[in-house]
Short mmCIF file of C-alpha atoms in Angstrom, two decimals:
data_model
loop_
_atom_site.label_atom_id
_atom_site.label_comp_id
_atom_site.label_asym_id
_atom_site.label_seq_id
_atom_site.Cartn_x
_atom_site.Cartn_y
_atom_site.Cartn_z
CA UNK A 1 -19.50 -97.69 -2.11
CA UNK A 2 -21.56 -96.83 -5.15
CA UNK A 3 -21.71 -93.40 -6.54
CA UNK A 4 -24.59 -94.01 -8.97
CA UNK A 5 -27.81 -92.11 -8.54
CA UNK A 6 -30.60 -93.71 -6.47
CA UNK A 7 -34.07 -92.97 -7.69
CA UNK A 8 -36.71 -92.93 -4.92
CA UNK A 9 -40.28 -92.82 -5.91
CA UNK A 10 -43.04 -91.84 -3.42
CA UNK A 11 -46.45 -92.89 -4.49
CA UNK A 12 -49.40 -90.91 -3.05
CA UNK A 13 -51.74 -92.92 -0.79
CA UNK A 14 -54.87 -92.65 -2.83
CA UNK A 15 -56.88 -94.67 -0.40
CA UNK A 16 -56.16 -92.23 2.46
CA UNK A 17 -57.00 -89.28 0.23
CA UNK A 18 -60.28 -90.93 -0.72
CA UNK A 19 -61.17 -91.46 2.88
CA UNK A 20 -60.56 -87.88 3.73
CA UNK A 21 -62.84 -86.72 0.86
CA UNK A 22 -65.52 -89.18 1.97
CA UNK A 23 -65.19 -87.85 5.55
CA UNK A 24 -65.60 -84.30 4.28
CA UNK A 25 -68.73 -85.24 2.25
CA UNK A 26 -70.21 -86.97 5.35
CA UNK A 27 -69.70 -83.82 7.40
CA UNK A 28 -71.39 -81.76 4.66
CA UNK A 29 -74.28 -84.15 4.52
CA UNK A 30 -74.60 -84.04 8.33
CA UNK A 31 -74.81 -80.22 8.36
CA UNK A 32 -77.45 -80.30 5.52
CA UNK A 33 -79.49 -82.98 7.40
CA UNK A 34 -79.45 -80.98 10.61
CA UNK A 35 -80.56 -77.81 8.77
CA UNK A 36 -83.34 -79.65 7.11
CA UNK A 37 -84.50 -81.19 10.39
CA UNK A 38 -84.67 -77.67 11.85
CA UNK A 39 -86.53 -76.22 8.83
CA UNK A 40 -89.13 -78.92 8.28
CA UNK A 41 -92.77 -78.43 9.10
CA UNK A 42 -94.53 -81.57 10.39
CA UNK A 43 -98.04 -80.17 10.53
CA UNK A 44 -97.87 -78.37 13.86
CA UNK A 45 -95.71 -75.57 15.30
CA UNK A 46 -92.57 -76.72 17.11
CA UNK A 47 -91.03 -74.02 19.34
CA UNK A 48 -87.89 -76.10 19.63
CA UNK A 49 -87.09 -75.87 15.92
CA UNK A 50 -86.51 -73.07 13.38
CA UNK A 51 -89.34 -73.99 10.99
CA UNK A 52 -89.17 -71.96 7.84
CA UNK A 53 -86.45 -69.58 9.17
CA UNK A 54 -85.15 -67.51 6.26
CA UNK A 55 -81.56 -67.22 7.66
CA UNK A 56 -81.28 -70.99 7.97
CA UNK A 57 -82.78 -71.39 4.46
CA UNK A 58 -80.24 -69.00 3.19
CA UNK A 59 -77.40 -70.87 4.67
CA UNK A 60 -78.56 -74.16 3.14
CA UNK A 61 -78.94 -72.53 -0.28
CA UNK A 62 -75.45 -71.03 -0.17
CA UNK A 63 -73.97 -74.40 0.87
CA UNK A 64 -75.70 -76.00 -2.02
CA UNK A 65 -74.65 -73.30 -4.45
CA UNK A 66 -71.00 -73.75 -3.53
CA UNK A 67 -71.22 -77.56 -3.67
CA UNK A 68 -72.43 -77.31 -7.28
CA UNK A 69 -70.37 -74.48 -8.60
CA UNK A 70 -67.05 -74.23 -10.30
CA UNK A 71 -64.08 -73.19 -8.12
CA UNK A 72 -63.08 -69.64 -9.21
CA UNK A 73 -59.58 -69.68 -10.71
CA UNK A 74 -59.45 -73.31 -11.73
CA UNK A 75 -59.37 -74.49 -15.28
CA UNK A 76 -59.05 -77.77 -17.06
CA UNK A 77 -60.91 -81.07 -16.36
CA UNK A 78 -61.28 -80.71 -12.56
CA UNK A 79 -62.91 -77.50 -11.47
CA UNK A 80 -65.78 -78.55 -9.33
CA UNK A 81 -67.02 -81.43 -7.19
CA UNK A 82 -69.14 -82.80 -9.96
CA UNK A 83 -66.02 -83.29 -12.12
CA UNK A 84 -64.73 -85.62 -9.38
CA UNK A 85 -67.89 -87.65 -9.30
CA UNK A 86 -69.36 -85.82 -6.32
CA UNK A 87 -72.89 -84.72 -7.15
CA UNK A 88 -75.91 -83.27 -5.37
CA UNK A 89 -79.01 -85.51 -4.72
CA UNK A 90 -81.81 -83.06 -5.41
CA UNK A 91 -84.29 -85.11 -3.46
CA UNK A 92 -82.58 -84.34 -0.04
CA UNK A 93 -79.75 -81.79 -0.78
CA UNK A 94 -76.91 -84.19 0.23
CA UNK A 95 -73.84 -85.10 -1.78
CA UNK A 96 -73.36 -88.48 -3.36
CA UNK A 97 -69.98 -89.94 -4.37
CA UNK A 98 -69.53 -92.05 -7.44
CA UNK A 99 -66.57 -94.07 -6.26
CA UNK A 100 -65.40 -95.04 -9.81
CA UNK A 101 -65.42 -91.52 -11.00
CA UNK A 102 -63.56 -90.18 -7.88
CA UNK A 103 -60.91 -92.90 -8.10
CA UNK A 104 -60.39 -92.26 -11.84
CA UNK A 105 -60.08 -88.47 -11.27
CA UNK A 106 -57.48 -89.00 -8.40
CA UNK A 107 -55.49 -91.52 -10.48
CA UNK A 108 -55.64 -89.40 -13.62
CA UNK A 109 -54.38 -86.03 -12.09
CA UNK A 110 -54.13 -86.04 -8.30
CA UNK A 111 -52.78 -82.43 -8.11
CA UNK A 112 -55.52 -80.92 -10.31
CA UNK A 113 -58.23 -82.95 -8.57
CA UNK A 114 -56.96 -81.96 -5.13
CA UNK A 115 -57.17 -78.29 -5.99
CA UNK A 116 -60.95 -78.54 -5.98
CA UNK A 117 -60.69 -79.04 -2.25
CA UNK A 118 -57.48 -77.28 -1.11
CA UNK A 119 -56.62 -73.54 -0.89
CA UNK A 120 -53.73 -72.10 -2.87
CA UNK A 121 -52.96 -68.72 -1.35
CA UNK A 122 -50.15 -68.05 -3.90
CA UNK A 123 -52.58 -68.52 -6.84
CA UNK A 124 -55.47 -66.88 -4.99
CA UNK A 125 -57.67 -69.93 -5.25
CA UNK A 126 -59.94 -71.06 -2.34
CA UNK A 127 -60.98 -74.62 -2.66
CA UNK A 128 -64.39 -75.94 -1.78
CA UNK A 129 -63.31 -76.93 1.86
CA UNK A 130 -62.06 -73.35 2.53
CA UNK A 131 -65.14 -71.79 0.92
CA UNK A 132 -67.46 -73.80 3.09
CA UNK A 133 -65.41 -73.05 6.18
CA UNK A 134 -65.58 -69.27 5.48
CA UNK A 135 -69.32 -69.53 4.75
CA UNK A 136 -70.16 -71.38 7.97
CA UNK A 137 -67.88 -69.17 10.06
CA UNK A 138 -69.67 -66.07 8.57
CA UNK A 139 -72.88 -67.57 9.99
CA UNK A 140 -71.68 -68.91 13.31
CA UNK A 141 -69.13 -66.37 14.55
CA UNK A 142 -70.29 -65.60 18.08
CA UNK A 143 -69.42 -61.88 17.79
CA UNK A 144 -70.49 -60.73 14.25
CA UNK A 145 -71.88 -63.80 12.58
CA UNK A 146 -75.23 -63.76 10.81
CA UNK A 147 -76.81 -66.17 13.29
CA UNK A 148 -75.45 -64.09 16.27
CA UNK A 149 -76.99 -60.93 14.75
CA UNK A 150 -80.27 -62.83 14.30
CA UNK A 151 -80.17 -63.96 17.96
CA UNK A 152 -79.47 -60.35 19.00
CA UNK A 153 -82.48 -59.36 17.03
CA UNK A 154 -84.58 -62.00 18.84
CA UNK A 155 -83.24 -60.76 22.15
CA UNK A 156 -84.29 -57.15 21.23
CA UNK A 157 -87.70 -58.21 20.23
CA UNK A 158 -88.21 -60.17 23.45
CA UNK A 159 -87.01 -57.16 25.48
CA UNK A 160 -89.44 -54.94 23.59
CA UNK A 161 -92.30 -57.38 24.15
CA UNK A 162 -91.40 -57.57 27.81
CA UNK A 163 -91.46 -53.69 28.09
CA UNK A 164 -94.64 -53.62 26.17
CA UNK A 165 -96.30 -56.28 28.39
CA UNK A 166 -95.11 -54.43 31.57
CA UNK A 167 -96.47 -51.14 30.25
CA UNK A 168 -99.78 -52.83 29.39
CA UNK A 169 -99.91 -54.51 32.81
CA UNK A 170 -99.38 -51.09 34.50
CA UNK A 171 -102.10 -49.58 32.32
CA UNK A 172 -104.47 -52.49 33.28
CA UNK A 173 -103.66 -51.95 36.96
CA UNK A 174 -104.53 -48.29 36.62
CA UNK A 175 -107.65 -49.15 34.75
CA UNK A 176 -108.53 -51.70 37.46
CA UNK A 177 -108.13 -49.09 40.10
CA UNK A 178 -110.30 -46.57 38.13
CA UNK A 179 -113.08 -49.16 37.85
CA UNK A 180 -112.79 -49.94 41.54
CA UNK A 181 -113.12 -46.20 42.35
CA UNK A 182 -116.08 -45.98 39.98
CA UNK A 183 -117.62 -49.05 41.60
CA UNK A 184 -117.30 -47.71 45.10
CA UNK A 185 -118.67 -44.29 44.09
CA UNK A 186 -121.59 -46.03 42.44
CA UNK A 187 -122.19 -48.10 45.57
CA UNK A 188 -122.00 -44.99 47.68
CA UNK A 189 -124.39 -43.13 45.38
CA UNK A 190 -126.82 -46.05 45.51
CA UNK A 191 -126.64 -46.18 49.24
CA UNK A 192 -127.40 -42.45 49.37
CA UNK A 193 -130.29 -42.86 46.94
CA UNK A 194 -131.77 -45.69 49.07
CA UNK A 195 -131.45 -43.53 52.27
CA UNK A 196 -133.15 -40.70 50.54
CA UNK A 197 -135.83 -42.94 49.24
CA UNK A 198 -136.45 -44.30 52.75
CA UNK A 199 -136.60 -40.76 54.10
CA UNK A 200 -139.17 -39.79 51.37
CA UNK A 201 -141.19 -42.95 52.20
CA UNK A 202 -141.18 -42.10 55.89
CA UNK A 203 -142.25 -38.50 55.21
CA UNK A 204 -145.13 -39.86 53.03
CA UNK A 205 -146.36 -42.04 55.86
CA UNK A 206 -146.25 -39.02 58.24
CA UNK A 207 -148.40 -36.85 55.96
#
C-alpha cells in the first residue's frame, strides 16, 4: 500500500463549453430574426405582424445593446462578448462567432472568459446570459411584463372602439327613426295638399 500523494488533474471539456456558447448564440440569433420578421414592412400592411411596433423595436435595441456592452463588474481581458470573438453583424443584428478567437480565449483563461456568460451572485455580477433572461422576462411576463401591458392597452382600445361603435350605431338608429318619421309626415302632408288641391279644382269646376 502506497502512502504517496496521488495527483488527479481534471481538464475542462472545452469542446462542450464551446457547444453551449454556440447554442446560446443560435438562440439569440433566432430571437433577433423573429423580431425582425415581425417588424419588417414589405410594402403592404400585414395585420398578422407587428410592423414598426415601438415596443418590439425597443426590445431588439436593448438586446443589441447588451450584446455589445461590457459586463458591469468585470475587469481584465474578457469583459464582453466581443472579447471572446463574438461580435454583432450590423447588417442583420445577429451575432457571429470567430471560432479561433473564442477557442483562444477559453484556452487562455477559462474562468475569466466564462464570467462573461455566468452570474456570480457573491460578486454581484450578472453575466450576459442572466442579463438577457431578465430582459426578456421583463417583456414577456404574463402578469406585469411590458408586452402584457401593451396587450392590455390594445384590449382597452378595442373595448373603447366597440363602445364607440355601439353608441354610434344607436345614434344612427335614432337618426334613421327620425328620418322615417319626417318622411311619413312629409308624405302625409303631401297627401293632404293633394286632397286640398283636388277639392279646390272641384270647386273651380262648380263655379
